PDB file of C-alpha atoms in Angstrom:
ATOM      1  CA  UNK A   1     -36.762 -21.269  -5.916  1.00  0.00           C
ATOM      2  CA  UNK A   2     -38.172 -24.878  -4.739  1.00  0.00           C
ATOM      3  CA  UNK A   3     -35.076 -26.914  -3.556  1.00  0.00           C
ATOM      4  CA  UNK A   4     -36.908 -29.765  -2.191  1.00  0.00           C
ATOM      5  CA  UNK A   5     -38.221 -31.206  -5.654  1.00  0.00           C
ATOM      6  CA  UNK A   6     -35.264 -33.562  -5.828  1.00  0.00           C
ATOM      7  CA  UNK A   7     -32.857 -34.653  -3.265  1.00  0.00           C
ATOM      8  CA  UNK A   8     -29.484 -36.236  -4.024  1.00  0.00           C
ATOM      9  CA  UNK A   9     -27.709 -38.755  -1.994  1.00  0.00           C
ATOM     10  CA  UNK A  10     -24.027 -38.109  -1.019  1.00  0.00           C
ATOM     11  CA  UNK A  11     -22.977 -40.820  -3.423  1.00  0.00           C
ATOM     12  CA  UNK A  12     -25.140 -38.790  -6.117  1.00  0.00           C
ATOM     13  CA  UNK A  13     -23.809 -35.543  -5.449  1.00  0.00           C
ATOM     14  CA  UNK A  14     -20.082 -36.371  -5.184  1.00  0.00           C
ATOM     15  CA  UNK A  15     -20.534 -38.268  -8.775  1.00  0.00           C
ATOM     16  CA  UNK A  16     -22.324 -35.250 -10.231  1.00  0.00           C
ATOM     17  CA  UNK A  17     -19.961 -32.512  -9.055  1.00  0.00           C
ATOM     18  CA  UNK A  18     -16.733 -34.442  -9.693  1.00  0.00           C
ATOM     19  CA  UNK A  19     -15.811 -34.674  -5.910  1.00  0.00           C
ATOM     20  CA  UNK A  20     -15.272 -37.531  -3.365  1.00  0.00           C
ATOM     21  CA  UNK A  21     -17.664 -38.546  -0.921  1.00  0.00           C
ATOM     22  CA  UNK A  22     -14.961 -38.164   1.671  1.00  0.00           C
ATOM     23  CA  UNK A  23     -14.752 -34.256   0.526  1.00  0.00           C
ATOM     24  CA  UNK A  24     -18.544 -33.947   0.974  1.00  0.00           C
ATOM     25  CA  UNK A  25     -18.364 -35.570   4.437  1.00  0.00           C
ATOM     26  CA  UNK A  26     -15.579 -33.200   5.266  1.00  0.00           C
ATOM     27  CA  UNK A  27     -17.542 -30.128   4.425  1.00  0.00           C
ATOM     28  CA  UNK A  28     -20.255 -31.424   6.413  1.00  0.00           C
ATOM     29  CA  UNK A  29     -18.167 -31.755   9.675  1.00  0.00           C
ATOM     30  CA  UNK A  30     -16.567 -28.139   8.903  1.00  0.00           C
ATOM     31  CA  UNK A  31     -19.982 -26.515   8.849  1.00  0.00           C
ATOM     32  CA  UNK A  32     -19.618 -25.548   5.012  1.00  0.00           C
ATOM     33  CA  UNK A  33     -22.018 -27.914   3.429  1.00  0.00           C
ATOM     34  CA  UNK A  34     -24.646 -29.207   5.640  1.00  0.00           C
ATOM     35  CA  UNK A  35     -27.106 -31.736   3.867  1.00  0.00           C
ATOM     36  CA  UNK A  36     -30.592 -30.377   3.768  1.00  0.00           C
ATOM     37  CA  UNK A  37     -32.171 -33.797   5.029  1.00  0.00           C
ATOM     38  CA  UNK A  38     -31.158 -37.026   6.218  1.00  0.00           C
ATOM     39  CA  UNK A  39     -32.890 -40.464   4.968  1.00  0.00           C
ATOM     40  CA  UNK A  40     -34.596 -42.875   7.393  1.00  0.00           C
ATOM     41  CA  UNK A  41     -31.652 -44.757   7.332  1.00  0.00           C
ATOM     42  CA  UNK A  42     -29.363 -41.444   8.428  1.00  0.00           C
ATOM     43  CA  UNK A  43     -27.976 -40.893   4.880  1.00  0.00           C
ATOM     44  CA  UNK A  44     -27.028 -37.553   3.925  1.00  0.00           C
ATOM     45  CA  UNK A  45     -29.645 -35.910   1.253  1.00  0.00           C
ATOM     46  CA  UNK A  46     -28.770 -32.727  -0.702  1.00  0.00           C
ATOM     47  CA  UNK A  47     -31.319 -30.385  -2.388  1.00  0.00           C
ATOM     48  CA  UNK A  48     -30.641 -27.872  -5.327  1.00  0.00           C
ATOM     49  CA  UNK A  49     -29.782 -25.203  -2.929  1.00  0.00           C
ATOM     50  CA  UNK A  50     -26.939 -27.383  -1.576  1.00  0.00           C
ATOM     51  CA  UNK A  51     -25.760 -28.101  -5.105  1.00  0.00           C
ATOM     52  CA  UNK A  52     -25.388 -24.166  -5.546  1.00  0.00           C
ATOM     53  CA  UNK A  53     -23.396 -24.056  -2.202  1.00  0.00           C
ATOM     54  CA  UNK A  54     -21.049 -26.765  -3.186  1.00  0.00           C
ATOM     55  CA  UNK A  55     -20.647 -24.782  -6.507  1.00  0.00           C
ATOM     56  CA  UNK A  56     -19.821 -21.709  -4.605  1.00  0.00           C
ATOM     57  CA  UNK A  57     -17.348 -23.653  -2.435  1.00  0.00           C
ATOM     58  CA  UNK A  58     -15.668 -25.190  -5.470  1.00  0.00           C
ATOM     59  CA  UNK A  59     -15.576 -22.011  -7.339  1.00  0.00           C
ATOM     60  CA  UNK A  60     -13.625 -20.190  -4.412  1.00  0.00           C
ATOM     61  CA  UNK A  61     -11.318 -23.092  -3.686  1.00  0.00           C
ATOM     62  CA  UNK A  62     -10.330 -23.024  -7.622  1.00  0.00           C
ATOM     63  CA  UNK A  63      -9.283 -19.441  -6.796  1.00  0.00           C
ATOM     64  CA  UNK A  64      -6.917 -20.397  -3.859  1.00  0.00           C
ATOM     65  CA  UNK A  65      -9.258 -19.454  -1.148  1.00  0.00           C
ATOM     66  CA  UNK A  66      -8.698 -21.385   2.027  1.00  0.00           C
ATOM     67  CA  UNK A  67     -11.826 -23.085   3.553  1.00  0.00           C
ATOM     68  CA  UNK A  68     -11.822 -20.641   6.481  1.00  0.00           C
ATOM     69  CA  UNK A  69     -11.957 -17.712   3.936  1.00  0.00           C
ATOM     70  CA  UNK A  70     -14.673 -19.396   1.888  1.00  0.00           C
ATOM     71  CA  UNK A  71     -16.752 -19.774   5.065  1.00  0.00           C
ATOM     72  CA  UNK A  72     -17.003 -16.078   4.960  1.00  0.00           C
ATOM     73  CA  UNK A  73     -17.660 -15.729   1.326  1.00  0.00           C
ATOM     74  CA  UNK A  74     -20.486 -17.947   0.820  1.00  0.00           C
ATOM     75  CA  UNK A  75     -23.805 -16.348  -0.154  1.00  0.00           C
ATOM     76  CA  UNK A  76     -27.283 -17.509   0.662  1.00  0.00           C
ATOM     77  CA  UNK A  77     -29.368 -19.143  -2.249  1.00  0.00           C
ATOM     78  CA  UNK A  78     -32.886 -19.514  -0.779  1.00  0.00           C
ATOM     79  CA  UNK A  79     -34.244 -17.447  -3.707  1.00  0.00           C
ATOM     80  CA  UNK A  80     -33.773 -16.963  -7.362  1.00  0.00           C
ATOM     81  CA  UNK A  81     -32.575 -13.402  -6.909  1.00  0.00           C
ATOM     82  CA  UNK A  82     -30.105 -14.491  -4.323  1.00  0.00           C
ATOM     83  CA  UNK A  83     -28.968 -17.239  -6.887  1.00  0.00           C
ATOM     84  CA  UNK A  84     -28.567 -14.665  -9.506  1.00  0.00           C
ATOM     85  CA  UNK A  85     -26.379 -12.681  -7.223  1.00  0.00           C
ATOM     86  CA  UNK A  86     -24.278 -15.598  -6.747  1.00  0.00           C
ATOM     87  CA  UNK A  87     -23.288 -15.835 -10.239  1.00  0.00           C
ATOM     88  CA  UNK A  88     -23.070 -12.176 -10.952  1.00  0.00           C
ATOM     89  CA  UNK A  89     -20.374 -12.144  -8.448  1.00  0.00           C
ATOM     90  CA  UNK A  90     -18.630 -15.052  -9.753  1.00  0.00           C
ATOM     91  CA  UNK A  91     -18.791 -13.429 -13.225  1.00  0.00           C
ATOM     92  CA  UNK A  92     -17.158 -10.332 -11.717  1.00  0.00           C
ATOM     93  CA  UNK A  93     -14.481 -12.199 -10.386  1.00  0.00           C
ATOM     94  CA  UNK A  94     -13.815 -13.755 -13.413  1.00  0.00           C
ATOM     95  CA  UNK A  95     -13.820 -10.753 -15.386  1.00  0.00           C
ATOM     96  CA  UNK A  96     -11.056  -9.440 -12.800  1.00  0.00           C
ATOM     97  CA  UNK A  97      -8.909 -12.534 -13.337  1.00  0.00           C
ATOM     98  CA  UNK A  98      -9.307 -12.123 -17.278  1.00  0.00           C
ATOM     99  CA  UNK A  99      -8.064  -8.368 -16.935  1.00  0.00           C
ATOM    100  CA  UNK A 100      -5.391  -9.796 -14.727  1.00  0.00           C
ATOM    101  CA  UNK A 101      -4.222 -12.211 -17.329  1.00  0.00           C
ATOM    102  CA  UNK A 102      -4.534  -9.772 -20.095  1.00  0.00           C
ATOM    103  CA  UNK A 103      -2.084  -7.594 -18.352  1.00  0.00           C
ATOM    104  CA  UNK A 104       0.380 -10.363 -17.719  1.00  0.00           C
ATOM    105  CA  UNK A 105      -0.096 -11.279 -21.585  1.00  0.00           C
ATOM    106  CA  UNK A 106       0.852  -7.639 -22.182  1.00  0.00           C
ATOM    107  CA  UNK A 107       3.790  -7.607 -20.168  1.00  0.00           C
ATOM    108  CA  UNK A 108       5.109 -10.512 -21.557  1.00  0.00           C
ATOM    109  CA  UNK A 109       4.615  -9.297 -25.125  1.00  0.00           C
ATOM    110  CA  UNK A 110       6.362  -6.024 -24.084  1.00  0.00           C
ATOM    111  CA  UNK A 111       9.359  -8.062 -22.637  1.00  0.00           C
ATOM    112  CA  UNK A 112       9.682 -10.245 -25.735  1.00  0.00           C
ATOM    113  CA  UNK A 113       9.604  -6.980 -27.739  1.00  0.00           C
ATOM    114  CA  UNK A 114      12.520  -5.445 -25.815  1.00  0.00           C
ATOM    115  CA  UNK A 115      14.432  -8.577 -25.924  1.00  0.00           C
ATOM    116  CA  UNK A 116      14.170  -8.917 -29.654  1.00  0.00           C
ATOM    117  CA  UNK A 117      16.093  -5.627 -29.805  1.00  0.00           C
ATOM    118  CA  UNK A 118      19.132  -7.161 -27.712  1.00  0.00           C
ATOM    119  CA  UNK A 119      19.868 -10.509 -27.865  1.00  0.00           C
ATOM    120  CA  UNK A 120      22.745 -10.498 -25.500  1.00  0.00           C
ATOM    121  CA  UNK A 121      20.873  -8.660 -22.897  1.00  0.00           C
ATOM    122  CA  UNK A 122      22.253  -8.402 -19.214  1.00  0.00           C
ATOM    123  CA  UNK A 123      20.604  -9.241 -16.094  1.00  0.00           C
ATOM    124  CA  UNK A 124      20.318  -5.543 -15.011  1.00  0.00           C
ATOM    125  CA  UNK A 125      18.481  -4.594 -17.967  1.00  0.00           C
ATOM    126  CA  UNK A 126      16.253  -7.586 -17.974  1.00  0.00           C
ATOM    127  CA  UNK A 127      15.255  -6.579 -14.395  1.00  0.00           C
ATOM    128  CA  UNK A 128      14.573  -2.976 -15.532  1.00  0.00           C
ATOM    129  CA  UNK A 129      12.718  -4.067 -18.479  1.00  0.00           C
ATOM    130  CA  UNK A 130      10.545  -6.457 -16.536  1.00  0.00           C
ATOM    131  CA  UNK A 131       9.741  -3.942 -13.746  1.00  0.00           C
ATOM    132  CA  UNK A 132       9.093  -1.245 -15.996  1.00  0.00           C
ATOM    133  CA  UNK A 133       6.405  -3.417 -18.235  1.00  0.00           C
ATOM    134  CA  UNK A 134       4.779  -4.551 -15.085  1.00  0.00           C
ATOM    135  CA  UNK A 135       4.036  -0.839 -14.259  1.00  0.00           C
ATOM    136  CA  UNK A 136       2.797  -0.546 -17.846  1.00  0.00           C
ATOM    137  CA  UNK A 137       5.427   2.250 -18.317  1.00  0.00           C
ATOM    138  CA  UNK A 138       4.800   3.699 -21.801  1.00  0.00           C
ATOM    139  CA  UNK A 139       8.673   4.478 -22.219  1.00  0.00           C
ATOM    140  CA  UNK A 140       9.877   0.814 -21.499  1.00  0.00           C
ATOM    141  CA  UNK A 141      11.812   1.143 -25.099  1.00  0.00           C
ATOM    142  CA  UNK A 142      14.074   3.644 -23.468  1.00  0.00           C
ATOM    143  CA  UNK A 143      15.418   0.970 -21.054  1.00  0.00           C
ATOM    144  CA  UNK A 144      17.372  -0.416 -23.879  1.00  0.00           C
ATOM    145  CA  UNK A 145      19.217   2.933 -24.239  1.00  0.00           C
ATOM    146  CA  UNK A 146      20.409   3.334 -20.801  1.00  0.00           C
ATOM    147  CA  UNK A 147      23.892   3.355 -19.766  1.00  0.00           C
ATOM    148  CA  UNK A 148      25.377   1.554 -16.706  1.00  0.00           C
ATOM    149  CA  UNK A 149      24.883   4.465 -14.279  1.00  0.00           C
ATOM    150  CA  UNK A 150      21.318   5.179 -15.330  1.00  0.00           C
ATOM    151  CA  UNK A 151      20.598   1.372 -15.107  1.00  0.00           C
ATOM    152  CA  UNK A 152      21.773   1.103 -11.637  1.00  0.00           C
ATOM    153  CA  UNK A 153      19.725   4.260 -10.792  1.00  0.00           C
ATOM    154  CA  UNK A 154      16.609   3.079 -12.476  1.00  0.00           C
ATOM    155  CA  UNK A 155      16.846  -0.504 -10.414  1.00  0.00           C
ATOM    156  CA  UNK A 156      17.376   1.300  -7.237  1.00  0.00           C
ATOM    157  CA  UNK A 157      14.221   3.377  -7.792  1.00  0.00           C
ATOM    158  CA  UNK A 158      12.482  -0.162  -8.889  1.00  0.00           C
ATOM    159  CA  UNK A 159      13.425  -1.762  -5.473  1.00  0.00           C
ATOM    160  CA  UNK A 160      11.302   0.751  -3.620  1.00  0.00           C
ATOM    161  CA  UNK A 161       8.042  -0.672  -4.820  1.00  0.00           C
ATOM    162  CA  UNK A 162       5.767   1.834  -3.520  1.00  0.00           C
ATOM    163  CA  UNK A 163       7.864   4.852  -4.724  1.00  0.00           C
ATOM    164  CA  UNK A 164       8.365   2.970  -8.037  1.00  0.00           C
ATOM    165  CA  UNK A 165       4.593   2.534  -8.616  1.00  0.00           C
ATOM    166  CA  UNK A 166       3.733   6.099  -7.708  1.00  0.00           C
ATOM    167  CA  UNK A 167       6.376   7.374 -10.054  1.00  0.00           C
ATOM    168  CA  UNK A 168       4.984   5.331 -12.771  1.00  0.00           C
ATOM    169  CA  UNK A 169       1.343   6.077 -12.096  1.00  0.00           C
ATOM    170  CA  UNK A 170       2.572  10.082 -12.124  1.00  0.00           C
ATOM    171  CA  UNK A 171       4.427   9.435 -15.653  1.00  0.00           C
ATOM    172  CA  UNK A 172       0.958   7.556 -16.920  1.00  0.00           C
ATOM    173  CA  UNK A 173      -1.237  10.543 -15.598  1.00  0.00           C
ATOM    174  CA  UNK A 174       1.092  13.137 -17.071  1.00  0.00           C
ATOM    175  CA  UNK A 175       1.221  11.127 -20.528  1.00  0.00           C
ATOM    176  CA  UNK A 176      -2.507  10.972 -20.691  1.00  0.00           C
ATOM    177  CA  UNK A 177      -2.869  14.464 -19.962  1.00  0.00           C
ATOM    178  CA  UNK A 178      -0.365  15.359 -22.779  1.00  0.00           C
ATOM    179  CA  UNK A 179      -2.122  13.266 -25.477  1.00  0.00           C
ATOM    180  CA  UNK A 180      -5.478  14.852 -24.584  1.00  0.00           C
ATOM    181  CA  UNK A 181      -3.863  18.284 -24.943  1.00  0.00           C
ATOM    182  CA  UNK A 182      -2.143  17.083 -28.153  1.00  0.00           C
ATOM    183  CA  UNK A 183      -5.445  15.907 -29.589  1.00  0.00           C
ATOM    184  CA  UNK A 184      -7.043  19.640 -28.601  1.00  0.00           C
ATOM    185  CA  UNK A 185      -4.105  21.025 -30.732  1.00  0.00           C
ATOM    186  CA  UNK A 186      -3.170  22.823 -27.727  1.00  0.00           C
ATOM    187  CA  UNK A 187      -0.859  25.882 -28.178  1.00  0.00           C
ATOM    188  CA  UNK A 188       2.685  25.033 -26.478  1.00  0.00           C
ATOM    189  CA  UNK A 189       2.689  28.655 -24.704  1.00  0.00           C
ATOM    190  CA  UNK A 190      -0.941  28.134 -22.946  1.00  0.00           C
ATOM    191  CA  UNK A 191      -1.163  28.023 -19.268  1.00  0.00           C
ATOM    192  CA  UNK A 192      -1.993  24.299 -19.051  1.00  0.00           C
ATOM    193  CA  UNK A 193       0.791  23.362 -21.337  1.00  0.00           C
ATOM    194  CA  UNK A 194       3.234  25.333 -19.479  1.00  0.00           C
ATOM    195  CA  UNK A 195       1.965  23.660 -16.265  1.00  0.00           C
ATOM    196  CA  UNK A 196       2.459  20.151 -17.961  1.00  0.00           C
ATOM    197  CA  UNK A 197       6.057  21.301 -19.136  1.00  0.00           C
ATOM    198  CA  UNK A 198       6.958  22.432 -15.562  1.00  0.00           C
ATOM    199  CA  UNK A 199       5.929  18.816 -13.972  1.00  0.00           C
ATOM    200  CA  UNK A 200       7.641  16.904 -16.865  1.00  0.00           C
ATOM    201  CA  UNK A 201      10.893  18.998 -16.338  1.00  0.00           C
ATOM    202  CA  UNK A 202      10.613  18.180 -12.400  1.00  0.00           C
ATOM    203  CA  UNK A 203      10.351  14.535 -13.027  1.00  0.00           C
ATOM    204  CA  UNK A 204      13.513  14.786 -15.472  1.00  0.00           C
ATOM    205  CA  UNK A 205      15.236  16.435 -12.528  1.00  0.00           C
ATOM    206  CA  UNK A 206      13.997  13.952 -10.122  1.00  0.00           C
ATOM    207  CA  UNK A 207      15.047  10.585 -12.072  1.00  0.00           C
ATOM    208  CA  UNK A 208      18.459  12.111 -12.967  1.00  0.00           C
ATOM    209  CA  UNK A 209      19.212  13.655  -9.624  1.00  0.00           C
ATOM    210  CA  UNK A 210      20.004  16.877 -11.927  1.00  0.00           C
ATOM    211  CA  UNK A 211      22.893  15.081 -13.472  1.00  0.00           C
ATOM    212  CA  UNK A 212      23.726  16.928 -16.783  1.00  0.00           C
ATOM    213  CA  UNK A 213      24.841  13.954 -18.624  1.00  0.00           C
ATOM    214  CA  UNK A 214      21.788  11.821 -17.438  1.00  0.00           C
ATOM    215  CA  UNK A 215      19.572  14.540 -18.681  1.00  0.00           C
ATOM    216  CA  UNK A 216      21.397  14.767 -22.128  1.00  0.00           C
ATOM    217  CA  UNK A 217      20.772  10.931 -22.192  1.00  0.00           C
ATOM    218  CA  UNK A 218      17.156  11.294 -21.700  1.00  0.00           C
ATOM    219  CA  UNK A 219      16.718  14.085 -24.238  1.00  0.00           C
ATOM    220  CA  UNK A 220      19.098  12.371 -26.983  1.00  0.00           C
ATOM    221  CA  UNK A 221      16.866   9.089 -26.723  1.00  0.00           C
ATOM    222  CA  UNK A 222      13.441  11.179 -26.573  1.00  0.00           C
ATOM    223  CA  UNK A 223      14.434  13.197 -29.713  1.00  0.00           C
ATOM    224  CA  UNK A 224      15.559  10.346 -31.710  1.00  0.00           C
ATOM    225  CA  UNK A 225      12.636   9.263 -33.639  1.00  0.00           C
ATOM    226  CA  UNK A 226      14.167   5.976 -34.742  1.00  0.00           C
ATOM    227  CA  UNK A 227      14.353   4.739 -31.410  1.00  0.00           C
ATOM    228  CA  UNK A 228      10.415   4.979 -30.828  1.00  0.00           C
ATOM    229  CA  UNK A 229       8.433   1.911 -31.327  1.00  0.00           C
ATOM    230  CA  UNK A 230       6.506   1.594 -34.543  1.00  0.00           C
ATOM    231  CA  UNK A 231       3.186   1.749 -32.527  1.00  0.00           C
ATOM    232  CA  UNK A 232       3.774   4.840 -30.611  1.00  0.00           C
ATOM    233  CA  UNK A 233       3.047   7.342 -33.380  1.00  0.00           C
ATOM    234  CA  UNK A 234       0.642   9.336 -31.563  1.00  0.00           C
ATOM    235  CA  UNK A 235       2.803   9.498 -28.149  1.00  0.00           C
ATOM    236  CA  UNK A 236       5.644  10.539 -30.337  1.00  0.00           C
ATOM    237  CA  UNK A 237       3.903  13.211 -31.887  1.00  0.00           C
ATOM    238  CA  UNK A 238       2.570  14.405 -28.598  1.00  0.00           C
ATOM    239  CA  UNK A 239       6.038  14.502 -27.091  1.00  0.00           C
ATOM    240  CA  UNK A 240       6.943  16.827 -30.004  1.00  0.00           C
ATOM    241  CA  UNK A 241       4.380  19.218 -28.658  1.00  0.00           C
ATOM    242  CA  UNK A 242       5.984  18.765 -25.142  1.00  0.00           C
ATOM    243  CA  UNK A 243       9.255  19.562 -26.613  1.00  0.00           C
ATOM    244  CA  UNK A 244       8.085  23.107 -27.844  1.00  0.00           C
ATOM    245  CA  UNK A 245       6.352  23.511 -24.331  1.00  0.00           C
ATOM    246  CA  UNK A 246       9.595  22.807 -22.740  1.00  0.00           C
ATOM    247  CA  UNK A 247      11.400  25.426 -24.978  1.00  0.00           C
ATOM    248  CA  UNK A 248       8.931  27.996 -23.914  1.00  0.00           C
ATOM    249  CA  UNK A 249       9.329  27.029 -20.419  1.00  0.00           C
ATOM    250  CA  UNK A 250      13.064  26.949 -20.450  1.00  0.00           C
ATOM    251  CA  UNK A 251      13.202  30.466 -21.976  1.00  0.00           C
ATOM    252  CA  UNK A 252      10.820  32.010 -19.297  1.00  0.00           C
ATOM    253  CA  UNK A 253      12.718  30.378 -16.530  1.00  0.00           C
ATOM    254  CA  UNK A 254      15.961  31.281 -17.659  1.00  0.00           C
ATOM    255  CA  UNK A 255      17.110  27.795 -18.238  1.00  0.00           C
ATOM    256  CA  UNK A 256      20.143  27.334 -20.444  1.00  0.00           C
ATOM    257  CA  UNK A 257      19.167  23.824 -21.965  1.00  0.00           C
ATOM    258  CA  UNK A 258      21.641  24.007 -24.980  1.00  0.00           C
ATOM    259  CA  UNK A 259      24.450  21.966 -22.979  1.00  0.00           C
ATOM    260  CA  UNK A 260      22.107  19.213 -22.498  1.00  0.00           C
ATOM    261  CA  UNK A 261      21.487  18.743 -26.120  1.00  0.00           C
ATOM    262  CA  UNK A 262      25.105  18.067 -26.916  1.00  0.00           C
ATOM    263  CA  UNK A 263      26.316  14.569 -27.833  1.00  0.00           C
TER     264      UNK A 263
END
């Protein structure tokens, strides 16, 4: 890449790239953007390579990086191959930001959906809904059916960010496995389904502290198809399969589940 065909003065570079001359002078003194040459009169002269370097600086600055951090992030641009690497990295960073924005959009849509079911939502429930949607919990809709004690317990768990995140990741992992087995039309009695049923039961015991009333609430909400969102048909049907697997598991373990199913 011939970077010496055309040179720009500091004023020309500032005008073309939308920055001030003072900014370019500052970048020079900080060692971020040194001019390729100086004119006979001592004026700074910038090459194509310097333009790309400035583009990197402005791009990283727009992402919130400090100048110190930017100094360590700058890539060389002496060849076309290196230039390609610069823009590939920037493309990857933008893709990551797009994914993050899409996740934020999904979170907002879920919060709006939950709020639409309860116009007089209280602050505890709002905190629980936001916490659940941020973790991409597929069972966020259940928050609106929690009683006061369940809400207090849920928020208490959410305050332990690491533990709460790990719990939600486990929940998503089990849900994905359940849907996979559902698609394969697995038998509720088979080994993998029984292993999954055991893990689900352990989660229920964990989040309810084994409290019979709390377990009953979960079963009541989970078994009431009218409470499930319209876009969760596949998950709802997969949960029916899990219900059969749990019944088999309870029978094998001599667990009397009948008391949990009462209103």
